[in-house]
Short mmCIF file of C-alpha atoms in Angstrom, two decimals:
data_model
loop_
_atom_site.label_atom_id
_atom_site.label_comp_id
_atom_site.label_asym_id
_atom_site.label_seq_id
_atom_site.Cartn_x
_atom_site.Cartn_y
_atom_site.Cartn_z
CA UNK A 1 38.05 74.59 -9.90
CA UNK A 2 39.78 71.54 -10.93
CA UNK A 3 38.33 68.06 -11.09
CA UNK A 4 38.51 65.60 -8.27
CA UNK A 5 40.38 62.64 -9.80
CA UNK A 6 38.91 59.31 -10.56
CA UNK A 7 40.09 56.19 -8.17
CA UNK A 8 39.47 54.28 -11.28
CA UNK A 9 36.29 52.12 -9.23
CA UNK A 10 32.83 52.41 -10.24
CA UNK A 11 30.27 53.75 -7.95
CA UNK A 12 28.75 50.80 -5.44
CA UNK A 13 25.09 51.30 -4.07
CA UNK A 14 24.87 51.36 -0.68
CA UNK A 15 24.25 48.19 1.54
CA UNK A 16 25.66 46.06 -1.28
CA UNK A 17 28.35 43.87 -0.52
CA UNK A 18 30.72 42.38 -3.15
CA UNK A 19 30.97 38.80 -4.07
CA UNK A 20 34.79 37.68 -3.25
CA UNK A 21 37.24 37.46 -5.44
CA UNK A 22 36.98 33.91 -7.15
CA UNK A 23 33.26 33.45 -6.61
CA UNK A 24 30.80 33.89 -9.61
CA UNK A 25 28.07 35.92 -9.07
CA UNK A 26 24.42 35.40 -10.45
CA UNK A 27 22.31 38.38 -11.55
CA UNK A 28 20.09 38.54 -8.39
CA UNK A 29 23.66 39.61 -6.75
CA UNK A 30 23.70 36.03 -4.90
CA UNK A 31 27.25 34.43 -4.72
CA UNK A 32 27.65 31.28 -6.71
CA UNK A 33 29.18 28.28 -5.47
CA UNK A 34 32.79 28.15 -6.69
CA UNK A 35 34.03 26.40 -9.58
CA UNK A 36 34.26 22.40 -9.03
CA UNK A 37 31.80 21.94 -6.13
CA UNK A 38 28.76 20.47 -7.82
CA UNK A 39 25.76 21.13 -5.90
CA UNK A 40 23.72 18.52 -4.14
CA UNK A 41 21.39 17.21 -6.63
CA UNK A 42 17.41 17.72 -6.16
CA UNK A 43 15.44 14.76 -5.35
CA UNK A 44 11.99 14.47 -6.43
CA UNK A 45 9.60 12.36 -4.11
CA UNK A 46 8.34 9.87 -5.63
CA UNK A 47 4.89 9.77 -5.91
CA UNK A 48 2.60 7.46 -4.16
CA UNK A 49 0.94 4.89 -6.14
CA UNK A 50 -3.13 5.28 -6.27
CA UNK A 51 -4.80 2.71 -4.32
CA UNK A 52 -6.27 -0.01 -6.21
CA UNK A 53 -9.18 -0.10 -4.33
CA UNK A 54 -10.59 3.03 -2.08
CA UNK A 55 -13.70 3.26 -0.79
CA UNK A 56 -15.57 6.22 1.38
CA UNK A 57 -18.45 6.16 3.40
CA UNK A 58 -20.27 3.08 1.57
CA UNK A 59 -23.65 1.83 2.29
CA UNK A 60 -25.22 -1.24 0.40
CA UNK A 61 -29.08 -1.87 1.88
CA UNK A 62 -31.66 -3.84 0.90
CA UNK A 63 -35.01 -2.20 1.98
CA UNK A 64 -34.30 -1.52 5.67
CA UNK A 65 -31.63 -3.86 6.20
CA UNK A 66 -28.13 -2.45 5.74
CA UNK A 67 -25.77 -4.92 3.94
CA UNK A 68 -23.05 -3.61 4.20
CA UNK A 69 -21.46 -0.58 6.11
CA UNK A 70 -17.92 0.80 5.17
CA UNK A 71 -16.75 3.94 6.28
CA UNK A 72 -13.48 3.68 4.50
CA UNK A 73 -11.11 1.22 2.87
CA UNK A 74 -7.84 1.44 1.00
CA UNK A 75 -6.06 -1.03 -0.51
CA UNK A 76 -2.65 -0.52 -2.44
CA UNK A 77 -1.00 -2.09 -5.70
CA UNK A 78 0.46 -5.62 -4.50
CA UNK A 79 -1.32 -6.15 -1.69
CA UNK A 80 -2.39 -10.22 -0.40
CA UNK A 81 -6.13 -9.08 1.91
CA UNK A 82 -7.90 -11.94 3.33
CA UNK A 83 -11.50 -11.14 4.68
CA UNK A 84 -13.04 -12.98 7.43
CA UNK A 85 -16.13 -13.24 9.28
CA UNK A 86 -19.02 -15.53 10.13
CA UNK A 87 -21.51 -16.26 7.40
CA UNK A 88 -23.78 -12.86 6.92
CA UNK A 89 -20.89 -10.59 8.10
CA UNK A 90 -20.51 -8.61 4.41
CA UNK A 91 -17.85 -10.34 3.18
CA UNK A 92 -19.47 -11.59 -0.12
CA UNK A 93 -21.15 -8.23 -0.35
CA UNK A 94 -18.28 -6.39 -0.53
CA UNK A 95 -16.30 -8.43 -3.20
CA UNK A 96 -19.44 -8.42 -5.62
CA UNK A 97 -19.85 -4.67 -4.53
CA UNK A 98 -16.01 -3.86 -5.64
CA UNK A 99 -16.78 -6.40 -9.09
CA UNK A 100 -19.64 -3.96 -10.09
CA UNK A 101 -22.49 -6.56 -9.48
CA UNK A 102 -23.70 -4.91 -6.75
CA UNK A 103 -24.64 -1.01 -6.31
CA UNK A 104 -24.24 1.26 -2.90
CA UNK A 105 -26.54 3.67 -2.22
CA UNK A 106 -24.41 6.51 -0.73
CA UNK A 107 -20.36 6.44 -1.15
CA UNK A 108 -17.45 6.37 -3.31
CA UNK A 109 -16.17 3.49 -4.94
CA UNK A 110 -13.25 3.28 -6.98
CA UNK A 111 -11.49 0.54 -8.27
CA UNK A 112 -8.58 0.31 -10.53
CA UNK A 113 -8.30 4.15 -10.77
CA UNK A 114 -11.99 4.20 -11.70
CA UNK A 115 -15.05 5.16 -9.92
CA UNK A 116 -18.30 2.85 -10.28
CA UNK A 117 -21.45 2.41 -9.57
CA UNK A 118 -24.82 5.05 -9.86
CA UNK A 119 -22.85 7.28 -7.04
CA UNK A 120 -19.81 8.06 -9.68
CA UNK A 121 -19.58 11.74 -10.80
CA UNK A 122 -19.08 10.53 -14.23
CA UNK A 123 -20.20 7.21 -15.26
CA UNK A 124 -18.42 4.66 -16.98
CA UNK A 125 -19.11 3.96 -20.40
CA UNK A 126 -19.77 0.76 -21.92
CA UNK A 127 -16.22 0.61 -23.53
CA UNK A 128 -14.38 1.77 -20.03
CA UNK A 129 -16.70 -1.00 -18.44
CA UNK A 130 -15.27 -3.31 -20.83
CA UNK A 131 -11.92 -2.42 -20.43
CA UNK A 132 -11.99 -2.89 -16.19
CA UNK A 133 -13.65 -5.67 -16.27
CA UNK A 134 -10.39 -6.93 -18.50
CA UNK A 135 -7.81 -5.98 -15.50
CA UNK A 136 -10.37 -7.58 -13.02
CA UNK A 137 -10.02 -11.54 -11.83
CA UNK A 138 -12.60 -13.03 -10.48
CA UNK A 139 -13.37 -16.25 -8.56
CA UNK A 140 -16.86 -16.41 -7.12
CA UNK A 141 -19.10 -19.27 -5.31
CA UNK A 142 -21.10 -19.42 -8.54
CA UNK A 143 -17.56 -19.75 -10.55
CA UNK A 144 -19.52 -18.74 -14.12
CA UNK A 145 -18.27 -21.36 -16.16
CA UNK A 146 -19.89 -22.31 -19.29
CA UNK A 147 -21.28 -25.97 -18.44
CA UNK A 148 -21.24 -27.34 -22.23
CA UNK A 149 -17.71 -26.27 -22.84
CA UNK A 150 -14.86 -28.30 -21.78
CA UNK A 151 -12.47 -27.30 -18.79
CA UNK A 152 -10.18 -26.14 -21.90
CA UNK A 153 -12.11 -24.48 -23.36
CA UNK A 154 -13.60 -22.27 -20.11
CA UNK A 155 -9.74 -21.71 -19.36
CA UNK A 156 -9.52 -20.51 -22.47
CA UNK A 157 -12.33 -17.66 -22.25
CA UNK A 158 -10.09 -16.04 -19.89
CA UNK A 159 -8.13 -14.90 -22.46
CA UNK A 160 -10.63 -13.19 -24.53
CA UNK A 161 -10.02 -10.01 -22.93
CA UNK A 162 -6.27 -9.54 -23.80
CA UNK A 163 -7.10 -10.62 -27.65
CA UNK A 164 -7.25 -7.75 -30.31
CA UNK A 165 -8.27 -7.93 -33.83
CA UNK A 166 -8.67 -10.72 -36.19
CA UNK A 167 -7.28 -13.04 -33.09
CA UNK A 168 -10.31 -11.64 -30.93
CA UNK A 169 -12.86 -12.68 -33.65
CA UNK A 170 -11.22 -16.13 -33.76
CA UNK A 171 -11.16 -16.58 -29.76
CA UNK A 172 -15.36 -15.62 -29.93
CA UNK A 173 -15.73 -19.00 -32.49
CA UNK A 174 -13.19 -20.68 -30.58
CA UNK A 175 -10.50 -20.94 -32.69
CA UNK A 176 -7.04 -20.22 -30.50
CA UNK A 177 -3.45 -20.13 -31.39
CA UNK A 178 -2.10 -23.21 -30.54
CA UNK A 179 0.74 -21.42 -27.83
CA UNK A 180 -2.31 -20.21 -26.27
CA UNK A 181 -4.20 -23.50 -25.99
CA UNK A 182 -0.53 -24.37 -24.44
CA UNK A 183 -1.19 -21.54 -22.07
CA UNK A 184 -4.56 -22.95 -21.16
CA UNK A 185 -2.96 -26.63 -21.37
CA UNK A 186 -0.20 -25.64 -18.52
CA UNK A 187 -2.80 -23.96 -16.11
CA UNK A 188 -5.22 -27.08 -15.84
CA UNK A 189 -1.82 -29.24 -15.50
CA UNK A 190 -0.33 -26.86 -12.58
CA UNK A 191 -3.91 -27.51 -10.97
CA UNK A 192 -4.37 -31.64 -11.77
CA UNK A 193 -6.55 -31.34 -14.27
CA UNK A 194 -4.36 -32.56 -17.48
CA UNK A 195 -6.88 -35.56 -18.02
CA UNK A 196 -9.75 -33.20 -17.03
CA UNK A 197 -9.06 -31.06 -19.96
CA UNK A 198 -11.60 -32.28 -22.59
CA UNK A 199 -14.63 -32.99 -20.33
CA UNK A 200 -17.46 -30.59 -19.74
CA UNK A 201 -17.87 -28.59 -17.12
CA UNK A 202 -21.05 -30.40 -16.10
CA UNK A 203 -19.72 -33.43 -15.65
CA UNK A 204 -17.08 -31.94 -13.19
CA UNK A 205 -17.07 -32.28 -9.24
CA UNK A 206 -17.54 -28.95 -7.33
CA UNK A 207 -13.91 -29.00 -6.95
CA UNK A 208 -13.02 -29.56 -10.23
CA UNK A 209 -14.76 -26.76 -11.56
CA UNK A 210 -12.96 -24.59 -8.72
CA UNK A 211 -9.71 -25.06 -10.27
CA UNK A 212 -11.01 -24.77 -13.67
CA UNK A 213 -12.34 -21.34 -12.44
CA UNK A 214 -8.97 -20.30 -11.13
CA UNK A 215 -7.16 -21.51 -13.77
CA UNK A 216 -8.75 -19.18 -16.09
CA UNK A 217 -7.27 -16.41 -14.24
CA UNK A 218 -4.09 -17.31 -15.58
CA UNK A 219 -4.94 -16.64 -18.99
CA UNK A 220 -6.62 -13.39 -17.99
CA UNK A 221 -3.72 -12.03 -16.57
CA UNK A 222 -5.54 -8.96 -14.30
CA UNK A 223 -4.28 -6.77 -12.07
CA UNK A 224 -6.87 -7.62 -9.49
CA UNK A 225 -8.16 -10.67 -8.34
CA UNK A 226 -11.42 -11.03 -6.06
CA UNK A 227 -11.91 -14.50 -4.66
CA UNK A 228 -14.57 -15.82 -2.84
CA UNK A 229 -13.53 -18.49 -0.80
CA UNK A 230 -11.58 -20.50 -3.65
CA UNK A 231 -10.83 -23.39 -1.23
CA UNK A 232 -14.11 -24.22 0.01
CA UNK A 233 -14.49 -27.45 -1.25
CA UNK A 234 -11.14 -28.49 -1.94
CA UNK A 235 -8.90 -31.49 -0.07
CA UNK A 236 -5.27 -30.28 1.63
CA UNK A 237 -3.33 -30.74 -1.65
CA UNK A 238 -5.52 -29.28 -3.79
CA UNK A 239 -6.17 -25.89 -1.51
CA UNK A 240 -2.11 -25.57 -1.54
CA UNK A 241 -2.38 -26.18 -5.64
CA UNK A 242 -4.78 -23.35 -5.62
CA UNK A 243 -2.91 -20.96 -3.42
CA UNK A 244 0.59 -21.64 -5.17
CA UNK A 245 -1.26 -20.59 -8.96
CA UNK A 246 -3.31 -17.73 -7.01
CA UNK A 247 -0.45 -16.33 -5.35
CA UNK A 248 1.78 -16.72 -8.99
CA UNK A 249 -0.93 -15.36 -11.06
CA UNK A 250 -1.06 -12.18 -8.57
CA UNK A 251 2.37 -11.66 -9.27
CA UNK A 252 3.07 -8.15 -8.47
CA UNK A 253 -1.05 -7.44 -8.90
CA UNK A 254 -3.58 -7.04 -5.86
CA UNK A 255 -4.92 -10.21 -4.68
CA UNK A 256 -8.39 -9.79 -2.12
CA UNK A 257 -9.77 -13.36 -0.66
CA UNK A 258 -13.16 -14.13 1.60
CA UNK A 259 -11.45 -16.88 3.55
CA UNK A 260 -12.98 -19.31 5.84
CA UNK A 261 -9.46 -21.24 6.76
CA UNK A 262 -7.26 -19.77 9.42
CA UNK A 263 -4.44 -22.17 8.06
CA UNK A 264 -4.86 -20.75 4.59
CA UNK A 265 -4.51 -17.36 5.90
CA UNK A 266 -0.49 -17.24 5.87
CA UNK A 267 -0.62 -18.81 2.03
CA UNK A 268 -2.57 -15.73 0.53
CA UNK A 269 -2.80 -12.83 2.66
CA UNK A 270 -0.27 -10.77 4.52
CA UNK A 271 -3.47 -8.54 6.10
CA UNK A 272 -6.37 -9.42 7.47
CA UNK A 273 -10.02 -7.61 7.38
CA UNK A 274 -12.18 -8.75 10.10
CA UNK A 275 -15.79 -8.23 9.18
CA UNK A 276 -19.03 -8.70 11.32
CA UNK A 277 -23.10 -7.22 10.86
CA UNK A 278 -21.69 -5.82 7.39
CA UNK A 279 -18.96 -3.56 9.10
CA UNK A 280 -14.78 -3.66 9.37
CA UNK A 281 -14.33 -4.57 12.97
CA UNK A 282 -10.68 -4.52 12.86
CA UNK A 283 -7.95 -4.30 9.69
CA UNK A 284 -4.61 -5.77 10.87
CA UNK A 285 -1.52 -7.51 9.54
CA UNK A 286 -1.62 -11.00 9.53
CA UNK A 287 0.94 -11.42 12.38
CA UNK A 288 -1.71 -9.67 14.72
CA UNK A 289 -4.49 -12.03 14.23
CA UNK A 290 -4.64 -14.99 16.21
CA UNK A 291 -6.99 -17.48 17.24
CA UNK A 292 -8.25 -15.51 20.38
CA UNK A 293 -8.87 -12.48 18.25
CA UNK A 294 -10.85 -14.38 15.93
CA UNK A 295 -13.14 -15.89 18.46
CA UNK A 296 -14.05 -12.44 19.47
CA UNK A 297 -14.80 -11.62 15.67
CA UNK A 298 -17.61 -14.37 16.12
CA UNK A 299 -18.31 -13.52 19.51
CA UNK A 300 -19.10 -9.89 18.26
CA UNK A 301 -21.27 -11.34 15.46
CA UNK A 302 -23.39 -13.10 17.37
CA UNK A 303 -24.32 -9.81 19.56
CA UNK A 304 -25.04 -8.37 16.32
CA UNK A 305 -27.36 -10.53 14.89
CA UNK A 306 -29.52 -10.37 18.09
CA UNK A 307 -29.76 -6.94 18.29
CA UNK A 308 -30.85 -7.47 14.42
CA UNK A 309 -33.36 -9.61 15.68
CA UNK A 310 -34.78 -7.37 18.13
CA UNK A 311 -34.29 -4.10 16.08
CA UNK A 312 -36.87 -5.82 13.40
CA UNK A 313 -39.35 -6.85 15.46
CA UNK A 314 -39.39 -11.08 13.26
CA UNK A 315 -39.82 -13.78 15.66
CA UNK A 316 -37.23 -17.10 15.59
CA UNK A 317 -38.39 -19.29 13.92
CA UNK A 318 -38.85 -22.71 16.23
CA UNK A 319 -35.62 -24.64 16.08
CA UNK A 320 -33.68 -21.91 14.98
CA UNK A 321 -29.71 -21.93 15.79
CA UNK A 322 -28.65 -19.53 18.53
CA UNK A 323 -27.24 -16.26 16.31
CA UNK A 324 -23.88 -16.77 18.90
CA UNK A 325 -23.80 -21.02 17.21
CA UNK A 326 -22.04 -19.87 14.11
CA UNK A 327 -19.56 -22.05 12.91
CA UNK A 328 -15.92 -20.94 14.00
CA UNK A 329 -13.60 -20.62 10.72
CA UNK A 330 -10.60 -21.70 12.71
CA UNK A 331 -11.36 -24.75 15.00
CA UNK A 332 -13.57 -27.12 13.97
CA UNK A 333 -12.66 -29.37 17.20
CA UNK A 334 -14.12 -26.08 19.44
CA UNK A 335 -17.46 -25.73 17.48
CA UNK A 336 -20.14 -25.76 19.53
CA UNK A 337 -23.64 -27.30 18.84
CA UNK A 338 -26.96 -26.17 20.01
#
């Protein structure tokens, strides 16, 4: 018997298909795109930045009396938050509660990438407390500043935290480099306070030392700022001094401010945080929040506070304001008096 002749092909499997002529083919058999057509490149997501600020399911109390009540709060790098509310509403809470100075008892509170407070899973050491507390601004009622140091020289502490080495040792005996006693020099003068610069803090006025205190943010240089109503006691031109150096000192960092102002409002926030009884009533851009919206934020306070009152059982005491008499933040013409 003779042998079939070859057809010169090699044996295919069955169900393959061959690639066509011109195409390359990989080794999983799958045709490759021919030469010169580049395929479309692969675009990664980005990622999204981590919130400077998240908390979840936050209580502060004080024996029986809850503080402060948050069931959840985000806030992102870059972001201008103003908080309002009548007086006892949580604002001031909350600020000292994201600083560290005050601890929840339930929740989770991070800040800056890092989790504080007694609830943490792992607590911070004494050298990662050090290091937040470096990347955190802050402008409180009490401002902290050193009353028998000069203006200068309290400006100047706010640089402490970014000095390393020999310079740090210097800056703790107050010895500076003279470009940053020209640092410290510029801030008081952006604020009005050039011929303030050598006198003690004691012998400033309550405004005074308000400046002084957010002038030493500008030395600091964090990457979040907590103030706590840092125009209280200042005139017209002096709260838009104050804004103008808060808002540059931000720069692209997180800025959070307890506001009682609704003209400031537009000048340092671009959302707004409505707090009464220690809770977020409503979080909106600042666009949304108008003068009828923030009557009912006192409106809503007042009911509050009564059922407060009635929950725990203390008596008024004779002559007391009604708890619906708190001062409105936005119309001092519409207050009412008892």
């Amino acid at each position: 018997m003779s042998a079939r002749p070859s057809t010169g092909n090699a044996s295919v499997p069955t169900g393959h298909v061959p690639a066509p002529v011109g195409r390359a083919q990989s080794p999983a058999g799958h045709a490759q795109p021919p030469a010169g057509h580049a395929q479309p490149p692969v675009r990664d997501t980005p990622a999204r930045p981590d919130p400077v600020i998240r908390l979840d399911q936050v209580q502060v109390r004080v024996g029986p009396h809850a503080l402060l009540q948050v069931e959840g709060l985000t806030i992102a790098p870059g972001e201008r938050v103003a908080v309002v509310g009548p007086n006892g509403a949580g604002k001031s809470t909350l600020l000292r509660l994201l600083s560290g100075a005050v601890a929840t008892r339930q929740g989770s509170v991070r800040v800056l990438g890092r989790e504080i407070g007694p609830q943490a899973r792992v607590p911070l050491t004494r050298v990662q407390w050090r290091a937040l507390r470096a990347e955190l601004g802050l402008v409180m009622q009490g401002l902290h500043l050193v009353p028998r140091l000069t203006a200068r020289e309290n400006v100047l502490i706010g640089g402490l935290a970014r000095l390393r080495g020999l310079d740090a040792w210097r800056g703790w005996v107050r010895w500076h480099r003279p470009e940053v006693r020209a640092q410290a020099d510029a801030a008081l003068d952006a604020l009005g306070l050039s011929a303030r610069a050598g006198t003690r803090a004691d012998r400033l006025s309550g405004g005074e030392r308000q400046k002084v205190g957010v002038a030493r943010l500008r030395l600091q240089q964090p990457r979040l700022i907590l103030a706590d109503e840092p125009t209280s006691a200042l005139d017209p031109h002096a709260v838009r001094q104050v804004c103008a150096v808060l808002r540059d000192t931000a720069g692209a960092g997180t800025l959070v401010s307890v506001l009682h102002q609704r003209e400031v409002l537009p000048q340092l926030a671009t959302r707004v945080i409505g707090m009464a009884g220690g809770r977020i009533v409503w979080d909106l851009p600042i666009d949304a929040v108008d003068d009828a919206r923030l009557d009912g934020l006192y409106r809503l306070s007042g009911a509050c506070r009564a059922e407060a009152t009635a929950t725990s059982h203390v008596p008024d005491p004779v002559g007391a304001r009604p708890a619906n008499a708190a001062r409105p933040i936005v119309h001092p013409s519409k207050e009412s008096h008892p």
